[in-house]
Amino acid sequence: MTQRIASVCVIGAGLAGLACALAAASGGVPVQVLEDAPKVCAVPAHIEVVPNMLRDLAAFGIAEDCVRAGFPYHGIDVVDRQGRHLYELPTQRLAGPRFPAALGIRHADLHQVLERAARGRGAQLRRGVRVKAVDDPEGRARVVLVSGEAIEADLVVLAAGASSELRTALFPHARVVAELGQAWWYTLLHRPVELDRPLIAFGRTGSRAVIVPVRHDLAGLALTEPTPADPQGEPGERMRAALSSFAPPVRQLAAQLTSDTPVVLRPARSALLEPPWHRGAVLAVGDAAHAFPPHFGQAAAQAIEDARVLADLLEAAPARGALLEAFERRRAARVRQVHDIASTAARWDLQPDGTTDLSQLMERLMRIVAQPA
């Protein structure tokens, strides 16, 4: 019997999970979202809503909310260790004339916009619920909770991340997450008055700082350096010390950093799931299918693009098998190309060479993402 999709269960309520819940709910498909964490953790970090991501958020009808919550910008400045302007990375206006090219936004604010929109269109979100297993992946799936409760669904969207036990259990062919030797430190600071678009600044070899305005009064700071063998000291103090190797516009931010400054550390990781991205009724999305290094803002952008493609396919109402195959055709090769570009940028951070040229990489990236998936 051909299995059609009349219900969806999403495992994971991060950006990818909420966007996929919004995709299903927008098409009138009943959807439940199951999240292990009992409450939302406000991450002291920013998201770069790059042009292709803003285009997809506009397609979901939530770009206006994101623009109101964030800080619109056009272009990205790149400076060297002495503060000399090297070049500008252009940002194409892909979301249409009503919207800016891109914007910075707090992670917590984007999460709130997505959750509010998903709930508003009928998605049910349950927190503090841990999934033990997904049974009978060849038919109508049963999502079994640790509590013993079982939830049936025609499609299960796995958005639980690259390191989840479920990913390993459901996709035995998945490669182990690769650490790329980079530590990324994120925090939120007062926005310098003159900062009206992102600034990428190079420090000593292997170090780079990205400052992104996210509100009229706030900016996100991301600092990358080689992963320390034995990290010591408070994260805020470590960031403060590391900024001393940068140009004055970045070095001046050090005064805002103290041992009490909220900081989150995220190692750069790579985990590209080889096809198939589906098994029975289960579809892997977001980091579960493609964990990216954070370069060019594509980690979040490709997660939202997963949801946008899912929305298109659900609207066409194909049988589940046809939907899963079509999803992979539209995503796998494209994601691999973007992943290769982001990985190249990560490698150049650690080992610059004669071919290092972020503007060239950006041009290659934009040729891929200029058109919707």
Short mmCIF file of N, CA and C in Angstrom, two decimals, residues 183-326:
data_model
loop_
_atom_site.label_atom_id
_atom_site.label_comp_id
_atom_site.label_asym_id
_atom_site.label_seq_id
_atom_site.Cartn_x
_atom_site.Cartn_y
_atom_site.Cartn_z
N ALA A 183 38.29 26.30 17.50
CA ALA A 183 37.36 26.66 18.57
C ALA A 183 36.70 27.98 18.19
N TRP A 184 35.37 28.02 18.25
CA TRP A 184 34.61 29.24 17.98
C TRP A 184 33.97 29.71 19.29
N TRP A 185 34.32 30.91 19.69
CA TRP A 185 33.78 31.51 20.92
C TRP A 185 32.78 32.58 20.52
N TYR A 186 31.59 32.53 21.10
CA TYR A 186 30.53 33.48 20.77
C TYR A 186 30.09 34.24 22.01
N THR A 187 29.78 35.51 21.82
CA THR A 187 29.18 36.30 22.89
C THR A 187 28.43 37.47 22.26
N LEU A 188 27.70 38.19 23.09
CA LEU A 188 26.96 39.39 22.67
C LEU A 188 27.49 40.59 23.45
N LEU A 189 27.73 41.69 22.72
CA LEU A 189 28.31 42.89 23.32
C LEU A 189 27.53 44.12 22.86
N HIS A 190 27.85 45.27 23.46
CA HIS A 190 27.26 46.52 23.00
C HIS A 190 27.76 46.82 21.59
N ARG A 191 26.85 47.23 20.73
CA ARG A 191 27.24 47.52 19.34
C ARG A 191 27.98 48.84 19.25
N PRO A 192 29.20 48.83 18.66
CA PRO A 192 29.87 50.10 18.38
C PRO A 192 29.02 50.96 17.44
N VAL A 193 28.95 52.24 17.69
CA VAL A 193 28.07 53.13 16.94
C VAL A 193 28.36 53.06 15.44
N GLU A 194 29.64 52.94 15.08
CA GLU A 194 30.03 52.96 13.66
C GLU A 194 29.80 51.62 12.96
N LEU A 195 29.43 50.59 13.69
CA LEU A 195 29.26 49.26 13.08
C LEU A 195 27.87 49.14 12.48
N ASP A 196 27.76 49.29 11.16
CA ASP A 196 26.45 49.18 10.52
C ASP A 196 26.36 47.98 9.58
N ARG A 197 27.42 47.14 9.55
CA ARG A 197 27.39 45.88 8.82
C ARG A 197 28.51 45.01 9.37
N PRO A 198 28.50 43.71 9.07
CA PRO A 198 29.51 42.83 9.66
C PRO A 198 30.93 43.21 9.27
N LEU A 199 31.82 42.89 10.20
CA LEU A 199 33.26 43.11 10.00
C LEU A 199 33.98 41.78 10.26
N ILE A 200 34.75 41.34 9.28
CA ILE A 200 35.62 40.17 9.44
C ILE A 200 37.04 40.69 9.58
N ALA A 201 37.70 40.31 10.67
CA ALA A 201 39.05 40.80 10.94
C ALA A 201 39.98 39.63 11.18
N PHE A 202 41.19 39.71 10.60
CA PHE A 202 42.18 38.67 10.79
C PHE A 202 43.13 39.05 11.91
N GLY A 203 43.44 38.07 12.76
CA GLY A 203 44.45 38.27 13.80
C GLY A 203 45.69 37.49 13.44
N ARG A 204 46.35 36.94 14.46
CA ARG A 204 47.51 36.10 14.16
C ARG A 204 47.05 34.86 13.40
N THR A 205 48.00 34.12 12.85
CA THR A 205 47.67 32.96 12.03
C THR A 205 46.73 32.00 12.77
N GLY A 206 45.61 31.68 12.11
CA GLY A 206 44.64 30.77 12.70
C GLY A 206 43.54 31.46 13.47
N SER A 207 43.61 32.79 13.62
CA SER A 207 42.61 33.52 14.41
C SER A 207 41.84 34.49 13.51
N ARG A 208 40.55 34.56 13.76
CA ARG A 208 39.70 35.46 13.00
C ARG A 208 38.55 35.90 13.90
N ALA A 209 38.13 37.14 13.76
CA ALA A 209 37.00 37.66 14.52
C ALA A 209 35.94 38.14 13.54
N VAL A 210 34.68 37.87 13.88
CA VAL A 210 33.55 38.33 13.08
C VAL A 210 32.62 39.08 14.02
N ILE A 211 32.35 40.34 13.70
CA ILE A 211 31.46 41.17 14.50
C ILE A 211 30.23 41.49 13.65
N VAL A 212 29.06 41.17 14.17
CA VAL A 212 27.82 41.30 13.40
C VAL A 212 26.81 42.10 14.22
N PRO A 213 26.33 43.25 13.70
CA PRO A 213 25.27 43.95 14.43
C PRO A 213 23.99 43.12 14.43
N VAL A 214 23.36 42.99 15.60
CA VAL A 214 22.15 42.18 15.70
C VAL A 214 20.94 42.99 16.18
N ARG A 215 21.20 44.16 16.74
CA ARG A 215 20.16 45.07 17.18
C ARG A 215 20.77 46.45 17.24
N HIS A 216 19.95 47.47 17.44
CA HIS A 216 20.52 48.81 17.49
C HIS A 216 21.52 48.96 18.61
N ASP A 217 21.39 48.13 19.67
CA ASP A 217 22.27 48.25 20.83
C ASP A 217 23.19 47.06 21.04
N LEU A 218 23.10 46.04 20.19
CA LEU A 218 23.87 44.82 20.41
C LEU A 218 24.59 44.37 19.15
N ALA A 219 25.72 43.70 19.36
CA ALA A 219 26.45 43.05 18.27
C ALA A 219 26.88 41.68 18.74
N GLY A 220 26.93 40.76 17.81
CA GLY A 220 27.46 39.44 18.11
C GLY A 220 28.93 39.39 17.76
N LEU A 221 29.73 38.78 18.62
CA LEU A 221 31.15 38.59 18.37
C LEU A 221 31.43 37.10 18.30
N ALA A 222 32.05 36.68 17.21
CA ALA A 222 32.50 35.30 17.06
C ALA A 222 34.00 35.34 16.86
N LEU A 223 34.71 34.61 17.71
CA LEU A 223 36.16 34.57 17.65
C LEU A 223 36.59 33.13 17.41
N THR A 224 37.38 32.92 16.37
CA THR A 224 37.87 31.58 16.10
C THR A 224 39.38 31.54 16.26
N GLU A 225 39.87 30.44 16.81
CA GLU A 225 41.30 30.21 16.96
C GLU A 225 41.52 28.71 16.98
N PRO A 226 42.75 28.24 16.77
CA PRO A 226 42.99 26.81 16.85
C PRO A 226 42.54 26.26 18.20
N THR A 227 41.96 25.08 18.19
CA THR A 227 41.47 24.48 19.42
C THR A 227 42.61 24.32 20.41
N PRO A 228 42.51 24.92 21.60
CA PRO A 228 43.60 24.80 22.58
C PRO A 228 43.69 23.38 23.12
N ALA A 229 44.92 22.90 23.32
CA ALA A 229 45.10 21.55 23.86
C ALA A 229 44.62 21.46 25.30
N ASP A 230 44.81 22.53 26.06
CA ASP A 230 44.44 22.52 27.47
C ASP A 230 43.85 23.88 27.84
N PRO A 231 42.57 24.13 27.48
CA PRO A 231 41.98 25.45 27.75
C PRO A 231 41.94 25.75 29.24
N GLN A 232 42.39 26.94 29.60
CA GLN A 232 42.41 27.37 30.99
C GLN A 232 41.84 28.76 31.10
N GLY A 233 41.29 29.09 32.27
CA GLY A 233 40.76 30.42 32.51
C GLY A 233 39.31 30.56 32.10
N GLU A 234 38.72 31.67 32.53
CA GLU A 234 37.33 31.96 32.19
C GLU A 234 37.22 32.31 30.70
N PRO A 235 36.14 31.85 30.04
CA PRO A 235 36.01 32.12 28.60
C PRO A 235 36.07 33.60 28.24
N GLY A 236 35.42 34.45 29.05
CA GLY A 236 35.45 35.88 28.77
C GLY A 236 36.86 36.45 28.81
N GLU A 237 37.64 36.00 29.77
CA GLU A 237 39.02 36.45 29.88
C GLU A 237 39.87 35.91 28.73
N ARG A 238 39.58 34.68 28.30
CA ARG A 238 40.32 34.11 27.17
C ARG A 238 40.05 34.91 25.90
N MET A 239 38.78 35.26 25.69
CA MET A 239 38.44 36.06 24.52
C MET A 239 39.11 37.42 24.60
N ARG A 240 39.11 38.00 25.77
CA ARG A 240 39.73 39.32 25.97
C ARG A 240 41.21 39.29 25.59
N ALA A 241 41.89 38.25 26.04
CA ALA A 241 43.32 38.14 25.73
C ALA A 241 43.54 37.91 24.24
N ALA A 242 42.70 37.07 23.62
CA ALA A 242 42.87 36.75 22.20
C ALA A 242 42.66 37.97 21.32
N LEU A 243 41.78 38.90 21.72
CA LEU A 243 41.49 40.07 20.90
C LEU A 243 42.67 41.03 20.82
N SER A 244 43.67 40.87 21.68
CA SER A 244 44.82 41.77 21.66
C SER A 244 45.62 41.67 20.38
N SER A 245 45.44 40.58 19.61
CA SER A 245 46.21 40.41 18.37
C SER A 245 45.51 41.01 17.16
N PHE A 246 44.35 41.67 17.38
CA PHE A 246 43.57 42.19 16.26
C PHE A 246 43.72 43.70 16.11
N ALA A 247 43.15 44.20 15.02
CA ALA A 247 43.17 45.63 14.73
C ALA A 247 42.34 46.39 15.76
N PRO A 248 42.58 47.70 15.90
CA PRO A 248 41.88 48.49 16.92
C PRO A 248 40.36 48.34 16.95
N PRO A 249 39.63 48.30 15.80
CA PRO A 249 38.17 48.18 15.90
C PRO A 249 37.72 46.93 16.65
N VAL A 250 38.52 45.87 16.58
CA VAL A 250 38.19 44.64 17.29
C VAL A 250 38.78 44.67 18.69
N ARG A 251 40.02 45.13 18.81
CA ARG A 251 40.70 45.16 20.11
C ARG A 251 39.93 46.00 21.12
N GLN A 252 39.27 47.05 20.66
CA GLN A 252 38.53 47.91 21.57
C GLN A 252 37.36 47.20 22.26
N LEU A 253 36.85 46.12 21.64
CA LEU A 253 35.75 45.38 22.25
C LEU A 253 36.18 44.61 23.49
N ALA A 254 37.50 44.42 23.64
CA ALA A 254 37.98 43.64 24.78
C ALA A 254 37.58 44.25 26.11
N ALA A 255 37.42 45.58 26.14
CA ALA A 255 37.07 46.24 27.39
C ALA A 255 35.71 45.79 27.93
N GLN A 256 34.84 45.28 27.04
CA GLN A 256 33.51 44.83 27.46
C GLN A 256 33.52 43.42 28.05
N LEU A 257 34.63 42.69 27.86
CA LEU A 257 34.68 41.30 28.26
C LEU A 257 35.25 41.14 29.66
N THR A 258 34.53 40.41 30.49
CA THR A 258 34.99 40.11 31.85
C THR A 258 34.80 38.63 32.11
N SER A 259 35.19 38.19 33.29
CA SER A 259 35.00 36.78 33.65
C SER A 259 33.54 36.41 33.76
N ASP A 260 32.65 37.42 33.90
CA ASP A 260 31.21 37.16 34.03
C ASP A 260 30.46 37.24 32.70
N THR A 261 31.14 37.60 31.61
CA THR A 261 30.47 37.73 30.32
C THR A 261 30.00 36.36 29.84
N PRO A 262 28.71 36.22 29.54
CA PRO A 262 28.24 34.93 29.01
C PRO A 262 28.90 34.62 27.67
N VAL A 263 29.50 33.45 27.58
CA VAL A 263 30.21 33.02 26.38
C VAL A 263 29.84 31.57 26.10
N VAL A 264 29.69 31.23 24.82
CA VAL A 264 29.46 29.84 24.44
C VAL A 264 30.59 29.41 23.51
N LEU A 265 31.09 28.21 23.74
CA LEU A 265 32.16 27.65 22.92
C LEU A 265 31.58 26.54 22.05
N ARG A 266 31.84 26.65 20.76
CA ARG A 266 31.37 25.62 19.82
C ARG A 266 32.53 25.23 18.91
N PRO A 267 33.01 24.01 19.02
CA PRO A 267 34.06 23.57 18.10
C PRO A 267 33.52 23.46 16.68
N ALA A 268 34.34 23.83 15.72
CA ALA A 268 33.94 23.66 14.31
C ALA A 268 33.93 22.17 14.00
N ARG A 269 32.82 21.71 13.41
CA ARG A 269 32.64 20.28 13.16
C ARG A 269 32.15 20.04 11.74
N SER A 270 32.38 18.84 11.29
CA SER A 270 31.91 18.44 9.97
C SER A 270 31.32 17.04 10.07
N ALA A 271 30.12 16.87 9.56
CA ALA A 271 29.47 15.56 9.56
C ALA A 271 28.48 15.51 8.42
N LEU A 272 28.96 15.16 7.26
CA LEU A 272 28.11 15.10 6.07
C LEU A 272 27.62 13.66 5.90
N LEU A 273 26.33 13.47 6.05
CA LEU A 273 25.74 12.14 5.94
C LEU A 273 25.70 11.72 4.48
N GLU A 274 26.32 10.59 4.19
CA GLU A 274 26.25 10.06 2.83
C GLU A 274 24.83 9.55 2.56
N PRO A 275 24.33 9.71 1.35
CA PRO A 275 23.01 9.17 1.03
C PRO A 275 22.97 7.67 1.30
N PRO A 276 21.81 7.18 1.71
CA PRO A 276 20.54 7.89 1.81
C PRO A 276 20.41 8.70 3.11
N TRP A 277 19.65 9.79 3.03
CA TRP A 277 19.33 10.61 4.20
C TRP A 277 18.03 10.15 4.84
N HIS A 278 17.47 9.08 4.34
CA HIS A 278 16.20 8.59 4.88
C HIS A 278 16.29 7.09 5.08
N ARG A 279 15.50 6.61 6.02
CA ARG A 279 15.40 5.17 6.27
C ARG A 279 13.97 4.89 6.70
N GLY A 280 13.26 4.18 5.86
CA GLY A 280 11.86 3.94 6.16
C GLY A 280 11.10 5.25 6.21
N ALA A 281 10.52 5.54 7.37
CA ALA A 281 9.72 6.75 7.55
C ALA A 281 10.53 7.92 8.08
N VAL A 282 11.84 7.74 8.28
CA VAL A 282 12.66 8.76 8.95
C VAL A 282 13.49 9.53 7.93
N LEU A 283 13.48 10.87 8.05
CA LEU A 283 14.26 11.75 7.21
C LEU A 283 15.19 12.58 8.09
N ALA A 284 16.48 12.57 7.81
CA ALA A 284 17.46 13.38 8.55
C ALA A 284 17.56 14.77 7.92
N VAL A 285 17.56 15.80 8.77
CA VAL A 285 17.69 17.17 8.31
C VAL A 285 18.65 17.91 9.22
N GLY A 286 19.02 19.13 8.82
CA GLY A 286 19.89 19.95 9.66
C GLY A 286 21.21 19.24 9.94
N ASP A 287 21.74 19.45 11.15
CA ASP A 287 23.02 18.86 11.50
C ASP A 287 23.00 17.34 11.46
N ALA A 288 21.85 16.73 11.62
CA ALA A 288 21.78 15.27 11.53
C ALA A 288 22.15 14.78 10.14
N ALA A 289 21.96 15.62 9.13
CA ALA A 289 22.31 15.27 7.76
C ALA A 289 23.59 15.96 7.29
N HIS A 290 23.83 17.17 7.83
CA HIS A 290 24.97 17.95 7.32
C HIS A 290 25.42 18.98 8.36
N ALA A 291 26.32 18.58 9.22
CA ALA A 291 26.92 19.54 10.16
C ALA A 291 28.01 20.31 9.42
N PHE A 292 27.90 21.65 9.45
CA PHE A 292 28.81 22.54 8.74
C PHE A 292 29.72 23.28 9.72
N PRO A 293 30.92 23.65 9.30
CA PRO A 293 31.61 24.72 10.02
C PRO A 293 30.81 26.01 9.81
N PRO A 294 30.96 26.99 10.69
CA PRO A 294 30.05 28.16 10.66
C PRO A 294 30.34 29.19 9.58
N HIS A 295 31.27 28.96 8.71
CA HIS A 295 31.69 29.96 7.73
C HIS A 295 30.56 30.30 6.75
N PHE A 296 30.46 31.60 6.45
CA PHE A 296 29.49 32.14 5.49
C PHE A 296 28.04 31.95 5.95
N GLY A 297 27.82 31.61 7.21
CA GLY A 297 26.46 31.51 7.73
C GLY A 297 25.64 30.38 7.14
N GLN A 298 26.30 29.38 6.54
CA GLN A 298 25.55 28.37 5.82
C GLN A 298 25.05 27.22 6.69
N ALA A 299 25.57 27.08 7.90
CA ALA A 299 25.06 26.01 8.78
C ALA A 299 23.57 26.21 9.03
N ALA A 300 23.20 27.42 9.46
CA ALA A 300 21.78 27.71 9.69
C ALA A 300 21.02 27.81 8.37
N ALA A 301 21.63 28.41 7.36
CA ALA A 301 20.94 28.62 6.09
C ALA A 301 20.53 27.30 5.45
N GLN A 302 21.42 26.30 5.49
CA GLN A 302 21.08 25.03 4.86
C GLN A 302 20.04 24.26 5.67
N ALA A 303 19.99 24.46 6.98
CA ALA A 303 18.94 23.85 7.78
C ALA A 303 17.57 24.42 7.41
N ILE A 304 17.51 25.74 7.24
CA ILE A 304 16.24 26.37 6.84
C ILE A 304 15.88 25.95 5.42
N GLU A 305 16.89 25.77 4.57
CA GLU A 305 16.62 25.33 3.20
C GLU A 305 16.04 23.92 3.18
N ASP A 306 16.50 23.05 4.09
CA ASP A 306 15.88 21.73 4.22
C ASP A 306 14.37 21.87 4.43
N ALA A 307 14.01 22.77 5.35
CA ALA A 307 12.59 22.95 5.66
C ALA A 307 11.83 23.51 4.48
N ARG A 308 12.45 24.41 3.75
CA ARG A 308 11.76 25.02 2.60
C ARG A 308 11.49 23.97 1.52
N VAL A 309 12.46 23.08 1.28
CA VAL A 309 12.25 22.02 0.29
C VAL A 309 11.18 21.05 0.79
N LEU A 310 11.20 20.75 2.08
CA LEU A 310 10.17 19.87 2.64
C LEU A 310 8.79 20.48 2.46
N ALA A 311 8.66 21.77 2.67
CA ALA A 311 7.37 22.44 2.48
C ALA A 311 6.88 22.29 1.04
N ASP A 312 7.78 22.50 0.08
CA ASP A 312 7.39 22.35 -1.33
C ASP A 312 6.89 20.94 -1.63
N LEU A 313 7.59 19.95 -1.11
CA LEU A 313 7.24 18.57 -1.41
C LEU A 313 5.96 18.15 -0.71
N LEU A 314 5.74 18.60 0.52
CA LEU A 314 4.50 18.28 1.21
C LEU A 314 3.30 18.91 0.50
N GLU A 315 3.50 20.10 -0.05
CA GLU A 315 2.41 20.76 -0.77
C GLU A 315 2.01 19.95 -2.00
N ALA A 316 2.98 19.30 -2.63
CA ALA A 316 2.67 18.47 -3.80
C ALA A 316 1.99 17.16 -3.43
N ALA A 317 2.02 16.81 -2.12
CA ALA A 317 1.32 15.64 -1.57
C ALA A 317 1.68 14.33 -2.28
N PRO A 318 2.98 14.04 -2.45
CA PRO A 318 3.32 12.74 -3.05
C PRO A 318 3.27 11.63 -2.00
N ALA A 319 3.40 10.41 -2.43
CA ALA A 319 3.57 9.31 -1.50
C ALA A 319 4.89 9.51 -0.76
N ARG A 320 4.98 8.93 0.44
CA ARG A 320 6.15 9.17 1.27
C ARG A 320 7.45 8.79 0.57
N GLY A 321 7.48 7.63 -0.05
CA GLY A 321 8.70 7.20 -0.72
C GLY A 321 9.14 8.18 -1.79
N ALA A 322 8.20 8.68 -2.58
CA ALA A 322 8.53 9.64 -3.63
C ALA A 322 9.03 10.95 -3.02
N LEU A 323 8.42 11.38 -1.90
CA LEU A 323 8.86 12.62 -1.24
C LEU A 323 10.30 12.47 -0.75
N LEU A 324 10.62 11.37 -0.11
CA LEU A 324 11.96 11.18 0.43
C LEU A 324 13.01 11.14 -0.68
N GLU A 325 12.69 10.49 -1.76
CA GLU A 325 13.64 10.43 -2.88
C GLU A 325 13.81 11.80 -3.52
N ALA A 326 12.71 12.54 -3.65
CA ALA A 326 12.79 13.88 -4.25
C ALA A 326 13.57 14.83 -3.35
#
